[in-house]
Every structure is written in structure tokens, then in C-alpha cells.
């Protein structure tokens, strides 16, 4: 786990195509009272995207990644409960990868936020 993931208290649930990241609600991730801070949600999404991309790269012999950009869409307030996130590699090219990630609390089909990221790949 990268240090920022440890700061957020993230745990990893392995998955067939990508891991699911689990973030407990704690005082370190509170924004306004009773809600998650948007930065914590964005960080969770980014770590989930990195996890999905690293798993995809390992299947092709590995590689280093560098973020190009990140866009987060906040859909609803994150409440005081466990939050999960999973990334999906939508395109894995030889030099650039496109990854999407969603974060949810109750059901994956009711996300609280989603993100799109592009990464530079060095193989």
C-alpha cells in the first residue's frame, strides 16, 4: 500500500480484474460534520485506479506509471460509513492507459463519486 493509502486507512479486497479498496469512516477523513472530505474520496478513487492499472500491467510483464490527469465527479455526499472503490482499465496502450473508478457506500450502482484518469506508462 502506498503511504497515502495508509493515511486514509485503506484495506485491499483482491478481485479477479481489479482490487476493491475499502476506506473506513474515521476522524482523519471527515469534511463537514457527518460527511467524508472530498479530498479523501478523490484519494480513494485515485488509489483504486492505480490498483486496477498495476494489476493489469502485471498481467503484461509490469511497468511504471505516472499520472497525466484526474477528473472527479462528485455525485452525492459520502456519509459516515465504510466507502469502497474499484478501478476499471478502459484502455491499456503501449504508452498511455485510460482508467475509470467509482466509489460507493451502499451499492456499486449508486456511486457517491466517479473519476477518469490517464496515466503515462513506462515499460
CSV table of C-alpha atoms in Angstrom, one decimal, residues 6-108:
chain,number,residue,atom,x,y,z
A,6,UNK,CA,-2.2,4.0,4.6
A,7,UNK,CA,-3.0,7.6,5.7
A,8,UNK,CA,-6.6,7.0,4.5
A,9,UNK,CA,-6.7,3.7,6.4
A,10,UNK,CA,-7.4,1.8,3.2
A,11,UNK,CA,-7.7,-2.0,3.0
A,12,UNK,CA,-7.5,-4.1,-0.1
A,13,UNK,CA,-10.0,-6.8,-1.1
A,14,UNK,CA,-8.5,-8.7,-4.0
A,15,UNK,CA,-10.5,-9.0,-7.2
A,16,UNK,CA,-10.3,-11.0,-10.4
A,17,UNK,CA,-9.8,-8.0,-12.7
A,18,UNK,CA,-9.1,-5.2,-10.1
A,19,UNK,CA,-8.9,-4.9,-6.3
A,20,UNK,CA,-11.6,-3.2,-4.3
A,21,UNK,CA,-10.3,-0.5,-1.9
A,22,UNK,CA,-12.1,-0.2,1.4
A,23,UNK,CA,-11.9,3.1,3.4
A,24,UNK,CA,-13.4,3.1,6.9
A,25,UNK,CA,-15.0,6.3,8.2
A,26,UNK,CA,-12.7,8.0,10.7
A,27,UNK,CA,-11.9,11.4,12.0
A,28,UNK,CA,-9.0,11.7,9.5
A,29,UNK,CA,-11.4,11.7,6.5
A,30,UNK,CA,-14.2,14.0,7.8
A,31,UNK,CA,-15.1,17.1,5.9
A,32,UNK,CA,-18.2,18.8,7.2
A,33,UNK,CA,-19.7,17.1,10.2
A,34,UNK,CA,-21.0,13.6,9.4
A,35,UNK,CA,-19.6,13.6,5.8
A,36,UNK,CA,-16.4,12.5,4.1
A,37,UNK,CA,-14.0,15.1,2.9
A,38,UNK,CA,-13.9,15.4,-0.9
A,39,UNK,CA,-10.1,15.0,-0.9
A,40,UNK,CA,-10.4,11.7,0.9
A,41,UNK,CA,-12.9,10.5,-1.7
A,42,UNK,CA,-10.7,11.7,-4.6
A,43,UNK,CA,-7.7,10.0,-3.0
A,44,UNK,CA,-9.6,6.8,-2.6
A,45,UNK,CA,-10.6,6.9,-6.3
A,46,UNK,CA,-7.0,7.5,-7.4
A,47,UNK,CA,-5.6,4.7,-5.3
A,48,UNK,CA,-8.3,2.4,-6.7
A,49,UNK,CA,-7.4,3.4,-10.2
A,50,UNK,CA,-3.7,2.8,-9.6
A,51,UNK,CA,-4.5,-0.7,-8.1
A,52,UNK,CA,-6.5,-1.6,-11.2
A,53,UNK,CA,-3.8,-0.4,-13.6
A,54,UNK,CA,-1.0,-2.1,-11.7
A,55,UNK,CA,-2.9,-5.4,-11.7
A,56,UNK,CA,-3.5,-5.1,-15.5
A,57,UNK,CA,0.2,-4.2,-16.1
A,58,UNK,CA,1.4,-7.2,-14.0
A,59,UNK,CA,-0.5,-9.4,-16.4
A,60,UNK,CA,1.6,-7.9,-19.3
A,61,UNK,CA,5.0,-8.0,-17.6
A,62,UNK,CA,4.8,-4.9,-15.4
A,63,UNK,CA,5.7,-1.2,-15.9
A,64,UNK,CA,6.0,2.1,-14.1
A,65,UNK,CA,3.1,4.7,-14.2
A,66,UNK,CA,2.9,8.4,-14.0
A,67,UNK,CA,-0.4,10.3,-13.7
A,68,UNK,CA,-1.2,12.7,-16.6
A,69,UNK,CA,-4.6,14.0,-15.4
A,70,UNK,CA,-7.5,13.2,-13.0
A,71,UNK,CA,-11.2,14.3,-13.1
A,72,UNK,CA,-13.5,13.6,-10.3
A,73,UNK,CA,-17.3,13.8,-10.5
A,74,UNK,CA,-18.9,14.1,-7.0
A,75,UNK,CA,-22.5,12.7,-7.2
A,76,UNK,CA,-23.7,12.6,-3.5
A,77,UNK,CA,-22.3,13.3,-0.1
A,78,UNK,CA,-20.2,10.5,1.5
A,79,UNK,CA,-21.9,9.6,4.8
A,80,UNK,CA,-20.4,8.3,8.0
A,81,UNK,CA,-19.9,4.7,6.9
A,82,UNK,CA,-17.5,2.4,5.0
A,83,UNK,CA,-16.7,3.5,1.5
A,84,UNK,CA,-15.5,1.2,-1.3
A,85,UNK,CA,-13.9,2.0,-4.7
A,86,UNK,CA,-12.8,0.0,-7.7
A,87,UNK,CA,-11.0,1.0,-10.9
A,88,UNK,CA,-11.5,-0.3,-14.4
A,89,UNK,CA,-8.8,0.0,-17.1
A,90,UNK,CA,-10.8,1.1,-20.2
A,91,UNK,CA,-7.7,1.2,-22.5
A,92,UNK,CA,-4.2,-0.1,-21.9
A,93,UNK,CA,-1.9,1.1,-24.7
A,94,UNK,CA,1.8,0.8,-25.0
A,95,UNK,CA,2.5,4.3,-23.5
A,96,UNK,CA,-0.9,5.6,-22.2
A,97,UNK,CA,-3.6,4.0,-20.1
A,98,UNK,CA,-7.2,5.3,-19.5
A,99,UNK,CA,-8.7,4.3,-16.2
A,100,UNK,CA,-12.1,4.9,-14.6
A,101,UNK,CA,-13.0,4.4,-11.0
A,102,UNK,CA,-16.2,4.6,-8.9
A,103,UNK,CA,-16.7,5.0,-5.1
A,104,UNK,CA,-19.8,3.8,-3.4
A,105,UNK,CA,-21.1,3.1,0.1
A,106,UNK,CA,-24.3,1.0,-0.1
A,107,UNK,CA,-24.5,-0.3,-3.7
A,108,UNK,CA,-22.0,-0.1,-6.6
